[in-house]
Tab-separated table of N, CA and C in Angstrom:
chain	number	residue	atom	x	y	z
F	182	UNK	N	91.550	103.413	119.227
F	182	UNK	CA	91.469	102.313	118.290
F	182	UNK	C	90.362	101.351	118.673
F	183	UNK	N	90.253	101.113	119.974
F	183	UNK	CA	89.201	100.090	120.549
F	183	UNK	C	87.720	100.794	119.830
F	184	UNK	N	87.549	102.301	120.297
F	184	UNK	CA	86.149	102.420	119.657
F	184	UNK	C	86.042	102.298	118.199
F	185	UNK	N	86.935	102.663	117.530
F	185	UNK	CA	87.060	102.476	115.594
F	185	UNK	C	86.707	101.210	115.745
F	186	UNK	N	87.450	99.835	115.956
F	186	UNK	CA	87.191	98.973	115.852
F	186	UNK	C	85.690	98.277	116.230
F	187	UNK	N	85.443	98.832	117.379
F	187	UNK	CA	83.955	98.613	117.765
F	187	UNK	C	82.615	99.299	117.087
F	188	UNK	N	82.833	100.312	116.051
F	188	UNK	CA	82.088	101.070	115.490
F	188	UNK	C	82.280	99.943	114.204
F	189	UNK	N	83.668	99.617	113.984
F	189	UNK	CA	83.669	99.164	112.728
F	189	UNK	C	83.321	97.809	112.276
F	190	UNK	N	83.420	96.892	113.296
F	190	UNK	CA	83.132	95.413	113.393
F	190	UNK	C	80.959	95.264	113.966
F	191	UNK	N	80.665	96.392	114.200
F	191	UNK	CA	79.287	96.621	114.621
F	191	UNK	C	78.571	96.966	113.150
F	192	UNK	N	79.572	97.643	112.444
F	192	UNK	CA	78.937	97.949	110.974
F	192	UNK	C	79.232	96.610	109.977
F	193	UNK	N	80.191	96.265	109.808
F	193	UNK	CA	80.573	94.997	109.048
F	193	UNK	C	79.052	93.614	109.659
F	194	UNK	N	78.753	93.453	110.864
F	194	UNK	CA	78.022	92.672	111.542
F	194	UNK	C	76.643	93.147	111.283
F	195	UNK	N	76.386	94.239	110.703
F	195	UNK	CA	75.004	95.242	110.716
F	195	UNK	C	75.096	95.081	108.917
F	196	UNK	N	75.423	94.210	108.319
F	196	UNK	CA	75.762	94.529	106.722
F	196	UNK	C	75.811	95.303	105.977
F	197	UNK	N	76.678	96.421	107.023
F	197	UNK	CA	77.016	97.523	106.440
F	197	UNK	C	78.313	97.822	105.795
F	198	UNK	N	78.669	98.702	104.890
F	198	UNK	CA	80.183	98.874	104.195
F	198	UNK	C	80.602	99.959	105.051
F	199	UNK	N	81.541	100.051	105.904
F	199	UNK	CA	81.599	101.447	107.075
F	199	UNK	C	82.695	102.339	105.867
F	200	UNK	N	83.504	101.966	104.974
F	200	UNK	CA	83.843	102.573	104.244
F	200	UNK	C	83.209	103.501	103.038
F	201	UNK	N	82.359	102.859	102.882
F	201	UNK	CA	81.170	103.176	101.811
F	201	UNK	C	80.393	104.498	102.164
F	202	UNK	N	79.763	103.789	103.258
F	202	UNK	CA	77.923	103.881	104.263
F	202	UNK	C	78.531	105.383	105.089
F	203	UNK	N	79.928	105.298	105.530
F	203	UNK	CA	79.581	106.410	106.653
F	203	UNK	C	80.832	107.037	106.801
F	204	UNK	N	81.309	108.005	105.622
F	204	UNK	CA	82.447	108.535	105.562
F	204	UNK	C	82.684	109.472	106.886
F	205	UNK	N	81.921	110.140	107.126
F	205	UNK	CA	82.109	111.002	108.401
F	205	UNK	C	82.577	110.548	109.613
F	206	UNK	N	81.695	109.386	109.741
F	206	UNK	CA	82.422	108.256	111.288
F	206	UNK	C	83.682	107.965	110.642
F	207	UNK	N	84.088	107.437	109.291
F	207	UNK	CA	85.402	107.247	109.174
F	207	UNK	C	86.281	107.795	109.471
F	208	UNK	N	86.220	109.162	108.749
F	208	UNK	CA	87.057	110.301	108.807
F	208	UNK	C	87.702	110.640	110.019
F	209	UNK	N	86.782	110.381	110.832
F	209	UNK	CA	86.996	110.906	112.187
F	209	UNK	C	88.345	109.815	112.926
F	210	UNK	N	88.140	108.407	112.473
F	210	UNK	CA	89.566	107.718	112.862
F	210	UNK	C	90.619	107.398	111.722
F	211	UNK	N	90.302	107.782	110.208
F	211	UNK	CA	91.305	107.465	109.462
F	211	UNK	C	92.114	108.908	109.150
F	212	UNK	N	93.312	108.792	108.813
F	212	UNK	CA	94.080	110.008	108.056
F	212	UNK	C	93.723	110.301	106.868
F	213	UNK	N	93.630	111.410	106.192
F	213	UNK	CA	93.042	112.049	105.060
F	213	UNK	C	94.077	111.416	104.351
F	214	UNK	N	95.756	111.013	104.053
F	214	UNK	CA	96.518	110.017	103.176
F	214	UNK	C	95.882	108.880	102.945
F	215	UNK	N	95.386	108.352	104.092
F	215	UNK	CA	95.184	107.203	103.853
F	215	UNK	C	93.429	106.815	103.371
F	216	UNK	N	92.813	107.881	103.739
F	216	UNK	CA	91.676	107.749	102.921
F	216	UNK	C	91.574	107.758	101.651
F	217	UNK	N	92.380	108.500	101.436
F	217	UNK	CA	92.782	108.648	99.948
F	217	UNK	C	93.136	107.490	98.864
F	218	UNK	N	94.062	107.274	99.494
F	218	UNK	CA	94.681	105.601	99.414
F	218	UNK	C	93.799	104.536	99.207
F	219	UNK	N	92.693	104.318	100.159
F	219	UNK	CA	91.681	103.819	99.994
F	219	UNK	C	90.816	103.981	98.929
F	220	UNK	N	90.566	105.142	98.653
F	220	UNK	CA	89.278	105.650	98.040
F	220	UNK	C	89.888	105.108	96.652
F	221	UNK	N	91.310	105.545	96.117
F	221	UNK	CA	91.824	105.495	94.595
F	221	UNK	C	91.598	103.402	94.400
F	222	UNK	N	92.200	102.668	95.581
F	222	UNK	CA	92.319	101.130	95.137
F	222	UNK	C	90.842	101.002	95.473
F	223	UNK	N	89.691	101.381	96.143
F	223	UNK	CA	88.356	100.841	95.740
F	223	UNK	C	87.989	101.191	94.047
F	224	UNK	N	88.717	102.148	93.748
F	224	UNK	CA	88.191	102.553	92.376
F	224	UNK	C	89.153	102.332	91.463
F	225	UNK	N	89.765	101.087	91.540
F	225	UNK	CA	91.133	100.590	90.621
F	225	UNK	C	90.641	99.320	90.350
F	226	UNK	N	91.270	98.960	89.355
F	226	UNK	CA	90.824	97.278	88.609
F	226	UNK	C	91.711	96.181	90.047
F	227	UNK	N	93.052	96.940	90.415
F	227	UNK	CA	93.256	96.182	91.561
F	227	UNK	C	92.294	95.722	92.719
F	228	UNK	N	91.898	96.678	93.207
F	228	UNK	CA	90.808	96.474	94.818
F	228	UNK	C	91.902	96.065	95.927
F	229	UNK	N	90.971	95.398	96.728
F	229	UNK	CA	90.973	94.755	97.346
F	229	UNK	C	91.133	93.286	97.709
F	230	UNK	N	91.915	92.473	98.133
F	230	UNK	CA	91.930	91.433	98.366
F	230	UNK	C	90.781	90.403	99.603
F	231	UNK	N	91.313	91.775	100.569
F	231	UNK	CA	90.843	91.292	102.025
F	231	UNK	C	90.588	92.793	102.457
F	232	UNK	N	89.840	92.835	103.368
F	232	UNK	CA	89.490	94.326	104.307
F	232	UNK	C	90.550	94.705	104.927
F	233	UNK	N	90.558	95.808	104.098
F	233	UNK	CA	91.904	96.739	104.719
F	233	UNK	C	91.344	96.798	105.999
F	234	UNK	N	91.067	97.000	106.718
F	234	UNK	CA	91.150	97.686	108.548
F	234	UNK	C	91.295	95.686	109.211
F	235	UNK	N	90.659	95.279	108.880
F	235	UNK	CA	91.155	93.607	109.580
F	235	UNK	C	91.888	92.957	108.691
F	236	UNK	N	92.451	93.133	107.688
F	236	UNK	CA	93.073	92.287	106.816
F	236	UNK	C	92.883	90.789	107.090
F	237	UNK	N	91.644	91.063	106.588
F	237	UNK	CA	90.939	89.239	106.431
F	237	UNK	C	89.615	89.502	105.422
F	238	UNK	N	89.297	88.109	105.212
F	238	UNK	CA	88.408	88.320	104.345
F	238	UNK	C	86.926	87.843	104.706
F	239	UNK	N	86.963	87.270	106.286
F	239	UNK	CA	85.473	87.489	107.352
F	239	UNK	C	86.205	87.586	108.444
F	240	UNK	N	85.514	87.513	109.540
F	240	UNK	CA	85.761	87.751	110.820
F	240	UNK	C	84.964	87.229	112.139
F	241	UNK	N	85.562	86.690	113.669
F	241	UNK	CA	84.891	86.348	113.942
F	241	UNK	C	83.289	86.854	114.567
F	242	UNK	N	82.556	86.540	115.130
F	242	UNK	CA	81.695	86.689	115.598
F	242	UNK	C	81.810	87.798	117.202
F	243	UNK	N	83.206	87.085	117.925
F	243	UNK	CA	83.789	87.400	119.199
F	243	UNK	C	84.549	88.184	118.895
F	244	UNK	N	85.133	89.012	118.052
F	244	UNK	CA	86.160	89.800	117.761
F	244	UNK	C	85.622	91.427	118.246
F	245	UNK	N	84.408	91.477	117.641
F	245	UNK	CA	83.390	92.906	118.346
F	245	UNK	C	83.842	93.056	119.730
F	246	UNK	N	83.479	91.854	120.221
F	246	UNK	CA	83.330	92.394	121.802
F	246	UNK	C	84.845	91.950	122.487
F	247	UNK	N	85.993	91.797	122.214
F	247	UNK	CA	87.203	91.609	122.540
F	247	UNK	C	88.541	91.898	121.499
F	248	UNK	N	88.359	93.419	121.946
F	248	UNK	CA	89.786	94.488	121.070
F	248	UNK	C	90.407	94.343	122.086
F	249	UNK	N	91.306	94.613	121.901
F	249	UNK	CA	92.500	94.451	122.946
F	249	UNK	C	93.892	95.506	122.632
F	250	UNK	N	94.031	96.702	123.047
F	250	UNK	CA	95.486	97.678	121.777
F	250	UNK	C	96.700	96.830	123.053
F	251	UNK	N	97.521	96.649	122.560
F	251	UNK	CA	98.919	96.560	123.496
F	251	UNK	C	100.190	97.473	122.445
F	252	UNK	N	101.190	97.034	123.093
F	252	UNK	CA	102.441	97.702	122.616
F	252	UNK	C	102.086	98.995	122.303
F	253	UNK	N	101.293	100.044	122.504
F	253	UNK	CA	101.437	101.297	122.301
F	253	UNK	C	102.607	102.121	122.131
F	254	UNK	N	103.541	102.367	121.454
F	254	UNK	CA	104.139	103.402	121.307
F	254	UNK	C	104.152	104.591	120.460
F	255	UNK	N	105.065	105.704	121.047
F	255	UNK	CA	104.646	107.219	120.391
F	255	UNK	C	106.319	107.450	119.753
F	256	UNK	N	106.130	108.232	119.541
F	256	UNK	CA	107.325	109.221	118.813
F	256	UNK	C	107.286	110.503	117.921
F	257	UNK	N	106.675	111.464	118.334
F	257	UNK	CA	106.733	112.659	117.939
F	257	UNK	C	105.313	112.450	117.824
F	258	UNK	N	104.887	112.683	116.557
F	258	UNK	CA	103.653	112.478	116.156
F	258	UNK	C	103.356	111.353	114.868
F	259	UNK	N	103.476	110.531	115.460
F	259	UNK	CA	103.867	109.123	115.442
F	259	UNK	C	103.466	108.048	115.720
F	260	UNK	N	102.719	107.048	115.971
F	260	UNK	CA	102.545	105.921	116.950
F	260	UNK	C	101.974	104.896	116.274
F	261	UNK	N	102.261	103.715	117.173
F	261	UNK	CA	101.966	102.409	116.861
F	261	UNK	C	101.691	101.428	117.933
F	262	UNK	N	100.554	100.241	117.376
F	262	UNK	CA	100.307	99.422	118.169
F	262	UNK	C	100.055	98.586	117.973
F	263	UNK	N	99.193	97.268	118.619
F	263	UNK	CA	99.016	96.068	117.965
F	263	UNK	C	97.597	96.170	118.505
F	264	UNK	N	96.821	95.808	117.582
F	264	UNK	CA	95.752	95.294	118.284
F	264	UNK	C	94.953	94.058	117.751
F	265	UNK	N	94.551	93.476	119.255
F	265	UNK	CA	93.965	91.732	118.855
F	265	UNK	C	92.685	91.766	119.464
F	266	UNK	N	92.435	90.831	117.892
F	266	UNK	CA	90.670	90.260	118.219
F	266	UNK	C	90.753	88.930	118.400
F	267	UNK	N	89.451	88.826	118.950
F	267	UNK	CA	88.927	87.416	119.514
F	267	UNK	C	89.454	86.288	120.904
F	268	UNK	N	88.882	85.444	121.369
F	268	UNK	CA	88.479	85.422	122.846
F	268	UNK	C	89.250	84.047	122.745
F	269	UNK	N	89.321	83.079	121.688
F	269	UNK	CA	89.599	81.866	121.901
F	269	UNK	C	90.887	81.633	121.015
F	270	UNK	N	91.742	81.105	121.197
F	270	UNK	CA	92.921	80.734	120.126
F	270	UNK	C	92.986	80.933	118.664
F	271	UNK	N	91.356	79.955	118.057
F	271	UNK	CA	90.816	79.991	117.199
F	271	UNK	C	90.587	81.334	116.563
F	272	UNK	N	89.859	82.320	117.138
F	272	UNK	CA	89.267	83.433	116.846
F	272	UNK	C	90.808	84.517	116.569
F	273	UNK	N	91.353	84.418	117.703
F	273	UNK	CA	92.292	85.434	117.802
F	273	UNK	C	93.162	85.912	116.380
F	274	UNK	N	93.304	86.930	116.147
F	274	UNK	CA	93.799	88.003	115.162
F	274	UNK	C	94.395	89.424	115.491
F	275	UNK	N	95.627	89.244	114.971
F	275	UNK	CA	96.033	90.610	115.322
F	275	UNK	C	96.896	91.456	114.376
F	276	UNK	N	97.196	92.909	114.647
F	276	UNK	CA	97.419	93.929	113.423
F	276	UNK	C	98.083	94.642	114.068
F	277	UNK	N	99.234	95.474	113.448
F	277	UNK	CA	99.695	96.144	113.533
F	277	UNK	C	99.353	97.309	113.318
F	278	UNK	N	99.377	98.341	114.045
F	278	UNK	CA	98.531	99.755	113.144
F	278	UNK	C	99.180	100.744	113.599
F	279	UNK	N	99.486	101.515	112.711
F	279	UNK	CA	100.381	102.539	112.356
F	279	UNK	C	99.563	104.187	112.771
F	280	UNK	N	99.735	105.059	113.493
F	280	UNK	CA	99.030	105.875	113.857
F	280	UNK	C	99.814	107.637	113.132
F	281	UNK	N	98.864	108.603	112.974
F	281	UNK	CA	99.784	109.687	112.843
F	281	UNK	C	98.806	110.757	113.679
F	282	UNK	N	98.780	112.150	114.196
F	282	UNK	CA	98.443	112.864	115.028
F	282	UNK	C	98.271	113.914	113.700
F	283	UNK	N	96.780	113.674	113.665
F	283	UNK	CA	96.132	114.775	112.422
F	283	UNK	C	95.197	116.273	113.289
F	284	UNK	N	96.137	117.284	113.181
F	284	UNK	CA	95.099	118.371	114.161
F	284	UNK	C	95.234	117.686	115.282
F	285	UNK	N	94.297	117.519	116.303
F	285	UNK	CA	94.174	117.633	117.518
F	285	UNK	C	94.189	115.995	117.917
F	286	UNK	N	93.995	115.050	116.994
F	286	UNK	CA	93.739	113.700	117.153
F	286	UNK	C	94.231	112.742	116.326
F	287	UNK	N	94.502	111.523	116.966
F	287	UNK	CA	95.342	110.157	116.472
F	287	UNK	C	94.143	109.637	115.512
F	288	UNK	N	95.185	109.144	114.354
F	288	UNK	CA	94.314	108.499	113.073
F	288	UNK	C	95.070	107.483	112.737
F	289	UNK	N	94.048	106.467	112.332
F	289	UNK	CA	94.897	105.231	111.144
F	289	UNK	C	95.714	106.028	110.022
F	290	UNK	N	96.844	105.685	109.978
F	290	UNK	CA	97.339	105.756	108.582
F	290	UNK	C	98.182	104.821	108.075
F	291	UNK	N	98.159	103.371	109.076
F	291	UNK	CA	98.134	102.526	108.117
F	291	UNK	C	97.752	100.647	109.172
F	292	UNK	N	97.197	99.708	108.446
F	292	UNK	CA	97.378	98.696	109.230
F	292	UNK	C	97.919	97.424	108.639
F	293	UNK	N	98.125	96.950	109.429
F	293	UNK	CA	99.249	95.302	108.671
F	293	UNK	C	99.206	94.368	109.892
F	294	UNK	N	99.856	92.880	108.946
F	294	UNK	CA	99.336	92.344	110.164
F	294	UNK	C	100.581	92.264	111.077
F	295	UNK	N	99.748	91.912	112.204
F	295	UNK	CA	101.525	92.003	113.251
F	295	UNK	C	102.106	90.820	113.160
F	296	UNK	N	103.335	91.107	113.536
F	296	UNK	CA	104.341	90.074	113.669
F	296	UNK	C	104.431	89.075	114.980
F	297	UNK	N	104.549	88.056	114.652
F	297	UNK	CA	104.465	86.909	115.445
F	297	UNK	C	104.953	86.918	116.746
């Protein structure tokens, strides 16, 4: 999750759309459900509110360089964690993210924000 996030907050900072711009790097950390998922509400009169992968609608500056995963847990093929951005009180943000074991490797298949 630390490198997704660091690939992904390097592209958002590079004014890039990492959803858009570079399906292949995506692919590689999201689940094919949940790409899916994605792909249908970018192309719905709904959208988007806020960025699905940070559920916010900017981000800080310090968040790139301070991911942080805790609470890791597994269960079959299964898992979940929290992970937090940013360095100062202010900055700090964190998510819940939902993992599933696609083939040989762990993928997003889903994120929210964590609980307090």
């Amino acid at each position: 999750m630390t490198g997704f996030y660091r690939w992904y907050l390097e592209a958002l900072a590079g004014n890039r759309n990492p959803i858009l711009d570079d399906r292949a790097a995506l692919a590689a950390y999201v689940s094919k459900p949940l790409l899916a998922e994605i792909d249908r509400r970018v192309n719905s009169a709904e959208g988007f509110d806020e960025d699905y992968f940070t559920r916010a609608q900017d981000y800080f500056d310090d968040w790139k360089g301070h991911i942080a995963v805790s609470n890791l847990r597994t269960r079959g093929e299964a898992a979940s964690a929290t992970v937090t951005f940013g360095s100062t009180k202010q900055s700090r943000h964190r998510l819940a993210i939902n993992l599933i074991c696609e083939g040989k490797a762990w993928k997003i298949a889903g994120v929210g924000p964590a609980l307090r």
